[in-house]
CSV table of C-alpha atoms in Angstrom, one decimal:
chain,number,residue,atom,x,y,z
A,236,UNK,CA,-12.3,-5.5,23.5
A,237,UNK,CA,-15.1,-6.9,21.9
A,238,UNK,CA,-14.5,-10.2,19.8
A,239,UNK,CA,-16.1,-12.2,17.1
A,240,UNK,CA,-15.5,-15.2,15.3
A,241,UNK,CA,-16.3,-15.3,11.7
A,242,UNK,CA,-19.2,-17.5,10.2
A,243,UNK,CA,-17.9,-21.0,9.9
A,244,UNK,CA,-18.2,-21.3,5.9
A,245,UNK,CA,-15.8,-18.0,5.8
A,246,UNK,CA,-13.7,-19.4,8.4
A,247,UNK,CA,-13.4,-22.2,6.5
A,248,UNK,CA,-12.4,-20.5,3.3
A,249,UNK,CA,-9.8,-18.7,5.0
A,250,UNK,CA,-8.0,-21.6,6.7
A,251,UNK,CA,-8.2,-23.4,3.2
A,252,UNK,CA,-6.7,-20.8,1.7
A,253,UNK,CA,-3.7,-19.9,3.9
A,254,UNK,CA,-1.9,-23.2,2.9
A,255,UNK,CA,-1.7,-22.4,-0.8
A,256,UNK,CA,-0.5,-19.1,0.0
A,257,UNK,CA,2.1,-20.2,2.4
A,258,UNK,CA,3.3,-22.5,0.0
A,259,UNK,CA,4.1,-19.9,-2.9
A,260,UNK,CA,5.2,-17.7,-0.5
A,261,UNK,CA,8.0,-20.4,0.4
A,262,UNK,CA,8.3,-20.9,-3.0
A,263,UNK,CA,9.1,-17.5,-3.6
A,264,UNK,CA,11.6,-16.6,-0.9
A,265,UNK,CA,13.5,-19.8,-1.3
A,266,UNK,CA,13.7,-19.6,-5.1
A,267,UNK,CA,14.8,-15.6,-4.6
A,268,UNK,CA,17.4,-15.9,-1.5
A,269,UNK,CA,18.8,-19.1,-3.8
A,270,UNK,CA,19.7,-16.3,-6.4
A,271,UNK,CA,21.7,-14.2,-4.0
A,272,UNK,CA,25.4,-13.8,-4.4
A,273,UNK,CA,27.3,-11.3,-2.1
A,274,UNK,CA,29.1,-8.4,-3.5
A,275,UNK,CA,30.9,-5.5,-2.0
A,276,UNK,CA,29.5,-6.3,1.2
A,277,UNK,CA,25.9,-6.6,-0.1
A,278,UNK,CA,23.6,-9.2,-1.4
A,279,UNK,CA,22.6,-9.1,-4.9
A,280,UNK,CA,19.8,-10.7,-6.7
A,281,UNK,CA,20.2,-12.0,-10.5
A,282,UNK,CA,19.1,-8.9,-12.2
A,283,UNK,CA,21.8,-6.7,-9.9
A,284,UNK,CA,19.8,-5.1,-7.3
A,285,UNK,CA,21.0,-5.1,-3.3
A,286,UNK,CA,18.8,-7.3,-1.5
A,287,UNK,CA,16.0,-4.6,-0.4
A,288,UNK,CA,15.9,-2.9,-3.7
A,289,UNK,CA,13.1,-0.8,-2.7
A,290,UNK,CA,14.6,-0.1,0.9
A,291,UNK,CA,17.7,0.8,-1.2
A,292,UNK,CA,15.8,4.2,-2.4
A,293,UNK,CA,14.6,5.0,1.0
A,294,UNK,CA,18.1,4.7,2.6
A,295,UNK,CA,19.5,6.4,0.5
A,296,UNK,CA,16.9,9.3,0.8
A,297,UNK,CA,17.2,9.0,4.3
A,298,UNK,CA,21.3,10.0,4.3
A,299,UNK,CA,20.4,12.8,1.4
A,300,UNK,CA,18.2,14.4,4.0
A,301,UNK,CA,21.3,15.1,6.0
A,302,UNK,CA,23.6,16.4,2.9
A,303,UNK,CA,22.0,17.9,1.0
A,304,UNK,CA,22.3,15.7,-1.9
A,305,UNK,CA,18.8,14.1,-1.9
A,306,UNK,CA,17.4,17.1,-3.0
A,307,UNK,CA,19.1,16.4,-6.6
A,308,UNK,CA,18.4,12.5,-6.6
A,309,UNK,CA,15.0,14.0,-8.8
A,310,UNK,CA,18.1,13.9,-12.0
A,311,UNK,CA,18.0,10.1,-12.9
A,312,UNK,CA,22.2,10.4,-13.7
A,313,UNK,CA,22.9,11.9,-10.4
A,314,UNK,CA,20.8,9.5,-8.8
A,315,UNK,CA,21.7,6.7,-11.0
A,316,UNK,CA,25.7,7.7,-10.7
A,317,UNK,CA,24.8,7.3,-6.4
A,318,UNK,CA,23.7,3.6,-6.5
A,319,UNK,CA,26.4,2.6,-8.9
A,320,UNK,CA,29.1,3.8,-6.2
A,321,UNK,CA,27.2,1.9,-4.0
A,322,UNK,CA,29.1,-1.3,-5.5
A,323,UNK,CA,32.1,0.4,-7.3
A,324,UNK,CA,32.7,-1.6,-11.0
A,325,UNK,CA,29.1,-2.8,-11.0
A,326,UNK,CA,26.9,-1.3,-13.4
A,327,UNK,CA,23.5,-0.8,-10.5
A,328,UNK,CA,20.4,-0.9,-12.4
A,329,UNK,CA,18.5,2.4,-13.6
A,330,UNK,CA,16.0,3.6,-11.1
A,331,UNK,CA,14.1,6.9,-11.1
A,332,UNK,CA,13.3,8.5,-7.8
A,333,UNK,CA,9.6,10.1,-7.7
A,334,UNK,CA,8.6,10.4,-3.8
A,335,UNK,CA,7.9,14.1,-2.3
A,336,UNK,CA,10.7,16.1,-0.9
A,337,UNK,CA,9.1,15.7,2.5
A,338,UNK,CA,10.1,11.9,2.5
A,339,UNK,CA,13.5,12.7,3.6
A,340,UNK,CA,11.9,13.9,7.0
A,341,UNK,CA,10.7,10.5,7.6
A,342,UNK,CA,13.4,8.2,6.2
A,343,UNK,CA,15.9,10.5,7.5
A,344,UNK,CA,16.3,8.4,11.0
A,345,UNK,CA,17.3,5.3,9.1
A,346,UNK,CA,20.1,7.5,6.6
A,347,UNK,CA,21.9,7.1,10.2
A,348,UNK,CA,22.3,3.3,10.3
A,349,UNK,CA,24.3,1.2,8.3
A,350,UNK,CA,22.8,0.0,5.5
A,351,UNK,CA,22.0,-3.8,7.0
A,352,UNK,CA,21.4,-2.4,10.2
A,353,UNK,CA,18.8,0.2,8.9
A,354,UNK,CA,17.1,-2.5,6.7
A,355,UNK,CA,17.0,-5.2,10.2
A,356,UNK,CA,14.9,-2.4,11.8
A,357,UNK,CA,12.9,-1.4,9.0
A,358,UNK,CA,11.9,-5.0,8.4
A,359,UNK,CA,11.4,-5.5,12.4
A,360,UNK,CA,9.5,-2.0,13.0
A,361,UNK,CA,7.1,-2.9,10.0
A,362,UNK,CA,6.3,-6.5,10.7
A,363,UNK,CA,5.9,-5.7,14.0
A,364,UNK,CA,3.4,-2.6,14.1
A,365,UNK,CA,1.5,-4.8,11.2
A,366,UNK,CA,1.4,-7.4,14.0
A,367,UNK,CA,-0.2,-5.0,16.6
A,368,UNK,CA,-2.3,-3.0,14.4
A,369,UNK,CA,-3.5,-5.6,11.7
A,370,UNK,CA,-3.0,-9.1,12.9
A,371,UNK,CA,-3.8,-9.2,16.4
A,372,UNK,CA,-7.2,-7.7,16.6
A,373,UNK,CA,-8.4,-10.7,14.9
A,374,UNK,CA,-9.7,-13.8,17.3
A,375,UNK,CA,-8.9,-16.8,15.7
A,376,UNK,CA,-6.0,-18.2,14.6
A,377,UNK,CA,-6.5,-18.1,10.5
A,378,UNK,CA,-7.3,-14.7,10.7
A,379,UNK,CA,-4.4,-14.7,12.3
A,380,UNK,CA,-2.0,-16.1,10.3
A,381,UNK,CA,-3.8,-14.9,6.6
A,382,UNK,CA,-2.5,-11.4,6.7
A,383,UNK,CA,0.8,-12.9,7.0
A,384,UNK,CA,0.6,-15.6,4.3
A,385,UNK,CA,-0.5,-13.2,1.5
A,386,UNK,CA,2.2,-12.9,-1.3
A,387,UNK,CA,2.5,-9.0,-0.7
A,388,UNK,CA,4.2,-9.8,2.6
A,389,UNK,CA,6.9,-11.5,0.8
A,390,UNK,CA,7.6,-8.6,-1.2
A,391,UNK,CA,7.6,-6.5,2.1
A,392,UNK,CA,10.6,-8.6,3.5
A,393,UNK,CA,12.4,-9.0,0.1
A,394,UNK,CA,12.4,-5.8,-1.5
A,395,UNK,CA,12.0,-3.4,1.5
A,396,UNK,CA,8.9,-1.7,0.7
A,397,UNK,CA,6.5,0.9,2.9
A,398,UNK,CA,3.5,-1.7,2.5
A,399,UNK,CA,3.1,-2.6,6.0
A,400,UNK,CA,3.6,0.7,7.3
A,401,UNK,CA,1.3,2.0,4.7
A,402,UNK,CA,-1.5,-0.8,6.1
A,403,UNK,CA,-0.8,0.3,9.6
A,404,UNK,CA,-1.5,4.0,8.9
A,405,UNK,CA,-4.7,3.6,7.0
A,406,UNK,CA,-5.8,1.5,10.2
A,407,UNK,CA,-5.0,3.7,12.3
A,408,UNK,CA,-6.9,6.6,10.5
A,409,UNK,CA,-9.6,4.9,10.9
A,410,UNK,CA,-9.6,4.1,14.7
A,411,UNK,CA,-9.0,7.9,15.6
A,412,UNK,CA,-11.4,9.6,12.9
A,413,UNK,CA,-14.2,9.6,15.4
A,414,UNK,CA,-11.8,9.3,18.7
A,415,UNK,CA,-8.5,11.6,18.3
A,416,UNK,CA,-8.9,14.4,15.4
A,417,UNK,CA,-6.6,15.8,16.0
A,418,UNK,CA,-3.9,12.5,15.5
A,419,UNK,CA,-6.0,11.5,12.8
A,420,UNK,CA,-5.1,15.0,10.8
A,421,UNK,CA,-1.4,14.2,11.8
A,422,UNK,CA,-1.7,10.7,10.1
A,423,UNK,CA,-3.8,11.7,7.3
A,424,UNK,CA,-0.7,14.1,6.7
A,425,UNK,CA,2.0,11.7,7.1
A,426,UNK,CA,-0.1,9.3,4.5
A,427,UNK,CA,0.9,12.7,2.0
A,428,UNK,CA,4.3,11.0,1.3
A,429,UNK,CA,2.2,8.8,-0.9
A,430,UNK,CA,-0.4,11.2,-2.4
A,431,UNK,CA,-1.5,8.7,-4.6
A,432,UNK,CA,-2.9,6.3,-1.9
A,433,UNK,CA,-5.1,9.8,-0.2
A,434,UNK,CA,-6.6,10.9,-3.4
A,435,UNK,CA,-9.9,11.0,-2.3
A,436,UNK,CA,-9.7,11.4,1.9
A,437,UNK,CA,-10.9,15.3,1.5
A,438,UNK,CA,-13.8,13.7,-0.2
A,439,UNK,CA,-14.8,11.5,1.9
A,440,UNK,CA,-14.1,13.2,5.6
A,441,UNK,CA,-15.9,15.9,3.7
A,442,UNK,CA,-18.6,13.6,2.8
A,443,UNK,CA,-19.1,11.9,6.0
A,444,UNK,CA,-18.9,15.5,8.2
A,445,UNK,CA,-15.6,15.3,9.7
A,446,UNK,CA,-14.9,18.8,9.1
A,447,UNK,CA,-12.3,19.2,12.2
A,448,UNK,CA,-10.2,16.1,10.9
A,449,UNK,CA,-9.9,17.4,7.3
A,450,UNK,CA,-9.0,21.2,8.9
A,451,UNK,CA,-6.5,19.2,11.2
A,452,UNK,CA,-5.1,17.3,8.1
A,453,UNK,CA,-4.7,20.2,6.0
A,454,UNK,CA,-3.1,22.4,9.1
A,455,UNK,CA,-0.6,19.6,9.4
A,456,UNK,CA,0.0,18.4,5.6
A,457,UNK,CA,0.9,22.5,5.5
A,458,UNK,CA,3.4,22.6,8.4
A,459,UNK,CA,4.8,19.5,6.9
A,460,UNK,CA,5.5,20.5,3.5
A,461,UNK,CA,6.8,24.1,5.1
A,462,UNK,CA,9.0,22.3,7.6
A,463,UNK,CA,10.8,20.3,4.3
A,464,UNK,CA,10.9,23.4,2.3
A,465,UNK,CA,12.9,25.1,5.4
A,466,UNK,CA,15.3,22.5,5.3
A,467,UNK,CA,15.7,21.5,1.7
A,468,UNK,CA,14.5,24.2,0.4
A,469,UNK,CA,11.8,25.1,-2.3
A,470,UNK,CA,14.2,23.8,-5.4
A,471,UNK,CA,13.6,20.4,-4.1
A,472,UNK,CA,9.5,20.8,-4.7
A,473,UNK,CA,10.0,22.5,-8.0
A,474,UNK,CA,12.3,19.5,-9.0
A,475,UNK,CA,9.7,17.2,-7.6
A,476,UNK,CA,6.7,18.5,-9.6
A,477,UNK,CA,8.5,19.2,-12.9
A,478,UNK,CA,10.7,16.2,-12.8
A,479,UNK,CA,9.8,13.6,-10.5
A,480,UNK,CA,6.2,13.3,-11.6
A,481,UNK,CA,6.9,13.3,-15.1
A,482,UNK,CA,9.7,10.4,-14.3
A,483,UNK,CA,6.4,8.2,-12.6
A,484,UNK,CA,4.4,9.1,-15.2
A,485,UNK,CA,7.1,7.6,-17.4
A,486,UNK,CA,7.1,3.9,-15.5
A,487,UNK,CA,3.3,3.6,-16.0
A,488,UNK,CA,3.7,3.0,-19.9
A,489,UNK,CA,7.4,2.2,-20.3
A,490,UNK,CA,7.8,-0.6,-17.9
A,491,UNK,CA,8.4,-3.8,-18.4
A,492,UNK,CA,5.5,-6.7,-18.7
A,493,UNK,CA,6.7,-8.0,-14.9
A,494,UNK,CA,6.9,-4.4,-13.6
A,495,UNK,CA,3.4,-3.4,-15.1
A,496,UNK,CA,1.7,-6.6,-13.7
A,497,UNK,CA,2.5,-4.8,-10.3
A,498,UNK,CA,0.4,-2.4,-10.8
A,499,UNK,CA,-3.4,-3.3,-10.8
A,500,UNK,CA,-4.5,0.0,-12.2
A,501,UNK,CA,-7.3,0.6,-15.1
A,502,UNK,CA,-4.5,3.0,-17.0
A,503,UNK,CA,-1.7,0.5,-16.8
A,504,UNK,CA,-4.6,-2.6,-18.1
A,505,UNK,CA,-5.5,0.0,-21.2
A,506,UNK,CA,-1.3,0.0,-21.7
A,507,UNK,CA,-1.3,-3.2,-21.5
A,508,UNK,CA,-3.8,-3.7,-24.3
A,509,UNK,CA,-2.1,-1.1,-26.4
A,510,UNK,CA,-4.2,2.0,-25.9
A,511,UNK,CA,-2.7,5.5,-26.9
A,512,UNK,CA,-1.8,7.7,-23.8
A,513,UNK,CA,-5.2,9.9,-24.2
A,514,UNK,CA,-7.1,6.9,-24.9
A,515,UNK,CA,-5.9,5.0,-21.3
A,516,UNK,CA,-6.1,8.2,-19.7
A,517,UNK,CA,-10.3,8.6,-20.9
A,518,UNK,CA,-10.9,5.1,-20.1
A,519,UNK,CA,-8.9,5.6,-16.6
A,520,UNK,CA,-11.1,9.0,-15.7
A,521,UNK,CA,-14.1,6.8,-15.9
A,522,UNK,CA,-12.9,4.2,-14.1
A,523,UNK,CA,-12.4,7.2,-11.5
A,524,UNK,CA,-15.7,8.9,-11.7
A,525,UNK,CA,-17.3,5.2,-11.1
A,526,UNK,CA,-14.9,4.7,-8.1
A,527,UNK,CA,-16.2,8.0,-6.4
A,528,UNK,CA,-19.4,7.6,-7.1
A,529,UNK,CA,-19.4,3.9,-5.5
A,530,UNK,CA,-18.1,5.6,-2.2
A,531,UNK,CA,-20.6,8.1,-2.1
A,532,UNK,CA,-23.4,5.5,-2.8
A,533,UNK,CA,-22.0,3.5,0.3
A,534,UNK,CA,-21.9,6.6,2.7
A,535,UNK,CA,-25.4,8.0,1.5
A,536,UNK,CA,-26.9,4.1,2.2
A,537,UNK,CA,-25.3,3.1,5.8
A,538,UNK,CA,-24.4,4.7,8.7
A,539,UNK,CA,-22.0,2.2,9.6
A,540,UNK,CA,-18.3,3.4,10.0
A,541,UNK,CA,-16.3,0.2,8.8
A,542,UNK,CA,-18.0,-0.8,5.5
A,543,UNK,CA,-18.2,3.4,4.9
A,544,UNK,CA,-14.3,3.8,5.0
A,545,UNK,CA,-13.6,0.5,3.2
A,546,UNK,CA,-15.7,2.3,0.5
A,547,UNK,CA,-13.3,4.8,0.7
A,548,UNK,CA,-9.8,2.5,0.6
A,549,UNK,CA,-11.4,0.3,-2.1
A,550,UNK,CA,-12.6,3.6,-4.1
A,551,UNK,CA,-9.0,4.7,-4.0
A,552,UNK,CA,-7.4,1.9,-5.1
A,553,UNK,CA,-9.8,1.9,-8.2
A,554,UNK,CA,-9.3,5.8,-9.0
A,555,UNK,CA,-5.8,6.1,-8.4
A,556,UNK,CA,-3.4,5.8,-11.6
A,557,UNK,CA,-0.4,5.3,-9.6
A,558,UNK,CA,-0.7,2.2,-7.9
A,559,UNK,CA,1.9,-0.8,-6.8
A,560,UNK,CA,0.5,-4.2,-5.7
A,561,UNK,CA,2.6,-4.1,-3.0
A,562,UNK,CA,0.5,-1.6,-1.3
A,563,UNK,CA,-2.4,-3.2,-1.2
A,564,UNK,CA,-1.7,-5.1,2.5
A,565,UNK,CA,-5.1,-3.3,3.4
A,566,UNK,CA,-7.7,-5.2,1.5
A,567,UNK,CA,-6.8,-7.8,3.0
A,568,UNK,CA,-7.9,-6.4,6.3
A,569,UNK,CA,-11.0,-5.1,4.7
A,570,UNK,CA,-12.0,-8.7,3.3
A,571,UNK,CA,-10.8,-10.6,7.0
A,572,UNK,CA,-13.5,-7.7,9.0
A,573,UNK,CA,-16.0,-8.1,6.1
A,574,UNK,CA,-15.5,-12.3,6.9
A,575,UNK,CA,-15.6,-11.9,10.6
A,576,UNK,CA,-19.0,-9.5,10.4
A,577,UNK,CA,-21.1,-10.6,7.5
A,578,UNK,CA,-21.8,-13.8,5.5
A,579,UNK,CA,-20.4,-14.3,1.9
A,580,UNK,CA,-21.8,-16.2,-1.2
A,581,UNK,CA,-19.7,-17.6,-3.9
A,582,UNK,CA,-18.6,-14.5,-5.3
A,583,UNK,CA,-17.0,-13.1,-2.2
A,584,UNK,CA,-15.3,-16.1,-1.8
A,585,UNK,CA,-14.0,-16.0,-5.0
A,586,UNK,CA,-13.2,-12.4,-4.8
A,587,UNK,CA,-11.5,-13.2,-1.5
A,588,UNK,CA,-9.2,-15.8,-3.2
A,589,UNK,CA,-8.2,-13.2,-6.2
A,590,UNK,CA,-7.6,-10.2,-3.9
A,591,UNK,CA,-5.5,-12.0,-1.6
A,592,UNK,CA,-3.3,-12.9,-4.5
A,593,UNK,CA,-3.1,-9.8,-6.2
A,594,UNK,CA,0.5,-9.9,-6.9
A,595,UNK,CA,1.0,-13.1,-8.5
A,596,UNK,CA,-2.3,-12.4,-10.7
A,597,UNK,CA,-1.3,-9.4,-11.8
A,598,UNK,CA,2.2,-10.3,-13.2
A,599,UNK,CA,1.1,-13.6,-14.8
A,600,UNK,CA,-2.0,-11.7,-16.2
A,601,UNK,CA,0.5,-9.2,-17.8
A,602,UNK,CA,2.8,-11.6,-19.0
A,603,UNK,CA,0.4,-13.3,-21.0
A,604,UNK,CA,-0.6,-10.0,-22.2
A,605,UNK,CA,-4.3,-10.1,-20.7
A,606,UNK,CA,-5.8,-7.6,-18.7
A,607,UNK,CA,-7.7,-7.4,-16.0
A,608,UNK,CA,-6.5,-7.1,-12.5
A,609,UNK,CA,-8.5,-4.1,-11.4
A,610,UNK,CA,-11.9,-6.1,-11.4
A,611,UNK,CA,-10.2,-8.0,-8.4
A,612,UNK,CA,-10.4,-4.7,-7.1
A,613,UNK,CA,-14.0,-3.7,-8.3
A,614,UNK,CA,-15.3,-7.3,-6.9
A,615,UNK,CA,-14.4,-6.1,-3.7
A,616,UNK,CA,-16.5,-3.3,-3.9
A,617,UNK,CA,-19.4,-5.1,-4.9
A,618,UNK,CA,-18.7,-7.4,-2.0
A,619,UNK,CA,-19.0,-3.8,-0.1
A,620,UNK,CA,-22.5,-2.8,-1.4
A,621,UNK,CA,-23.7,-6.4,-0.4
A,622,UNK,CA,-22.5,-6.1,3.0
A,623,UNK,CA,-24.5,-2.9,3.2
A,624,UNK,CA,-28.2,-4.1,3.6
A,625,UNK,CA,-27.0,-6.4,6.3
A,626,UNK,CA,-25.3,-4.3,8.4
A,627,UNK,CA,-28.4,-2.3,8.7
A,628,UNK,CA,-29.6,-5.3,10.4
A,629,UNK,CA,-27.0,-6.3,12.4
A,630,UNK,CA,-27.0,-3.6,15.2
A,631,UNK,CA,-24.7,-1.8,17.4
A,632,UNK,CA,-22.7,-4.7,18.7
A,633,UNK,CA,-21.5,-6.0,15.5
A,634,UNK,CA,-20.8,-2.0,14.9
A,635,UNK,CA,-18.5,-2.1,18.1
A,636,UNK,CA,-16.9,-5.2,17.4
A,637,UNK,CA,-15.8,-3.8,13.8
A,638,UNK,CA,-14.2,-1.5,16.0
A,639,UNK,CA,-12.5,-3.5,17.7
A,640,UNK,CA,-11.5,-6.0,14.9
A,641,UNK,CA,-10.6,-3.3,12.8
């Protein structure tokens, strides 16, 4: 494997930079495990929710997949009436479930453990592969220990959350685009229990000629959604696009100020400001025209692989309307391979400093009623098109050692 240290001034930044982060992320995890009490057997934070409030969804989607009954957790009062007997005479908090039907296939292993048990291995299964997939590749020791240090990690191992495994899939699509088709298609159709975050893959395998991967993908995104509507039947889809879409739409204008500061999305910011539902949505469908048309720019300029599909992730993020901060571990892999490969000037580095703390910036943005978050997010992608003219100067071996880093 091919290996590269980063320029010194972006090795620098980064080492600088890990200590702050560290620091909050201590902060944070001391200051939230501080506000645990233990009841019926569980831990519960301050506002009520079972330590692993996130996890506490997939678990419990993972034991409907073997009942039955997650195909009727799409009902807010059923699904609401299920947490609450989680810790009998405590009122749980109201959540909504929105994923596919087809997430039960994949949390259904873990509805067999415990619940501590199941969350143990979650946690250890996702830090792990993000470890071997994410962290290792890189050859110094900051890049090292940055994706570990950025405050979405934190959320990872405190609420329970897919974000590692979702920045361990997209990695892996990209290694085996080229290399493995046909495991590509079977990744790009697992990534379909979050259709939010593959919005525009037909695009762009489309748009860069991988014609077998996006047949693969479709072939087994098909067999998947058949496979779940054999088992659960086709009630559960129904209930899923009638109800549990319209539930998430719900969240994206009816949160509250902390929960819509997680989500770094041009339709929450016009929310945020005020904006009538038609208005956001106009203003959003811009935002998402601008998005595709900045990926197409990149693949039409550079034949380079890396900085083409980090158009792609960073196009996503922007045209999405569904988006958590939690889920964006992956930038930060695009900004480490973008700091080991190319040099930055002062805007990268500043853009390196606001992506990186995403979550934080978000929420504090919100609660001060300011938007802005998704030009962290539109930085990056000018950070992109800079990177473009030098790669087409920097040859195979950088090419190859992108590979290998990322």
């Amino acid at each position: 494997m091919i290996r590269q240290s980063p320029p010194a001034p972006n090795l620098a930044l980064i080492r600088q930079y890990n200590m702050p982060l560290l620091l909050l992320n201590i902060a944070v995890i001391v200051f939230f495990v501080w506000t645990l009490r233990i009841e019926h057997g569980y831990f519960v934070d301050e506002r009520g929710f079972i330590f692993g409030r996130d996890f506490v969804n997939f678990w419990h989607y993972g034991q409907g997949a073997w009942t039955g009954a997650g195909t009727s957790y799409y009902d807010p009062l059923v699904y609401n009436a299920r947490l609450d007997a989680l810790t009998p005479g405590h009122n749980y908090p109201d959540q909504l479930f929105s994923y596919p039907p087809h997430y039960m296939l994949v949390a259904a292993s873990f509805g067999l453990l415990g619940y501590h048990m199941a969350l143990a291995v979650f946690t250890f299964l996702g830090l792990t592969l993000y470890w071997f997939t994410i962290v290792r590749p890189f050859p110094d020791a900051p890049l090292r220990i940055a994706p570990f240090v950025v405050p979405t990690i934190a959320v990872f191992v405190m609420c329970g959350q897919v974000s590692a495994f979702l920045a361990v899939l997209l990695a892996w699509i990209y290694r085996t685009l080229d290399t493995r088709p046909v495991l590509a298609g079977l990744l790009i159709a697992l990534l379909t229990v979050k259709p939010q975050i593959g919005v525009l893959l037909p695009v762009f395998l489309l748009a860069t000629g991988r014609w077998r991967v996006c047949i693969y993908a479709g072939l087994f995104s098909a067999g998947f959604l058949a496979v779940s509507a054999a088992v659960h039947g086709w009630q559960a889809w129904q209930d899923y696009l009638t109800v549990g879409i319209s539930n998430q739409s719900a969240t994206l204008f009816q949160s509250s100020p902390l929960v819509l500061g997680l989500m770094p999305t041009v339709l929450v910011d016009m929310a945020v400001l005020g904006a009538s539902r038609s208005g956001a949505w106009m203003v959003h469908a811009l935002a998402m025209a601008t998005a595709l048309f900045f990926m197409i720019l990149v693949i039409r300029r550079t034949q380079d692989a890396f900085l083409r599909y980090a158009a792609f992730l960073v196009a996503t993020f922007l045209a999405t309307p569904y988006l958590m901060a939690y889920d964006t571990l992956v930038p930060g892999w695009v900004m480490l391979t973008l700091c080991t490969r190319f040099e930055t000037d002062r805007l990268d580095r500043i853009t390196y400093r606001l992506a990186m703390s995403l979550c934080p910036v978000g929420v504090v943005l919100t609660m001060l009623g300011l938007p802005g978050t998704p030009l962290t997010l539109a930085l990056l992608a000018v950070w992109i098109l800079k990177a473009v003219p030098q790669a087409d100067t920097v040859g195979a071996l950088d090419e190859a050692t992108a590979r290998a880093v990322a």
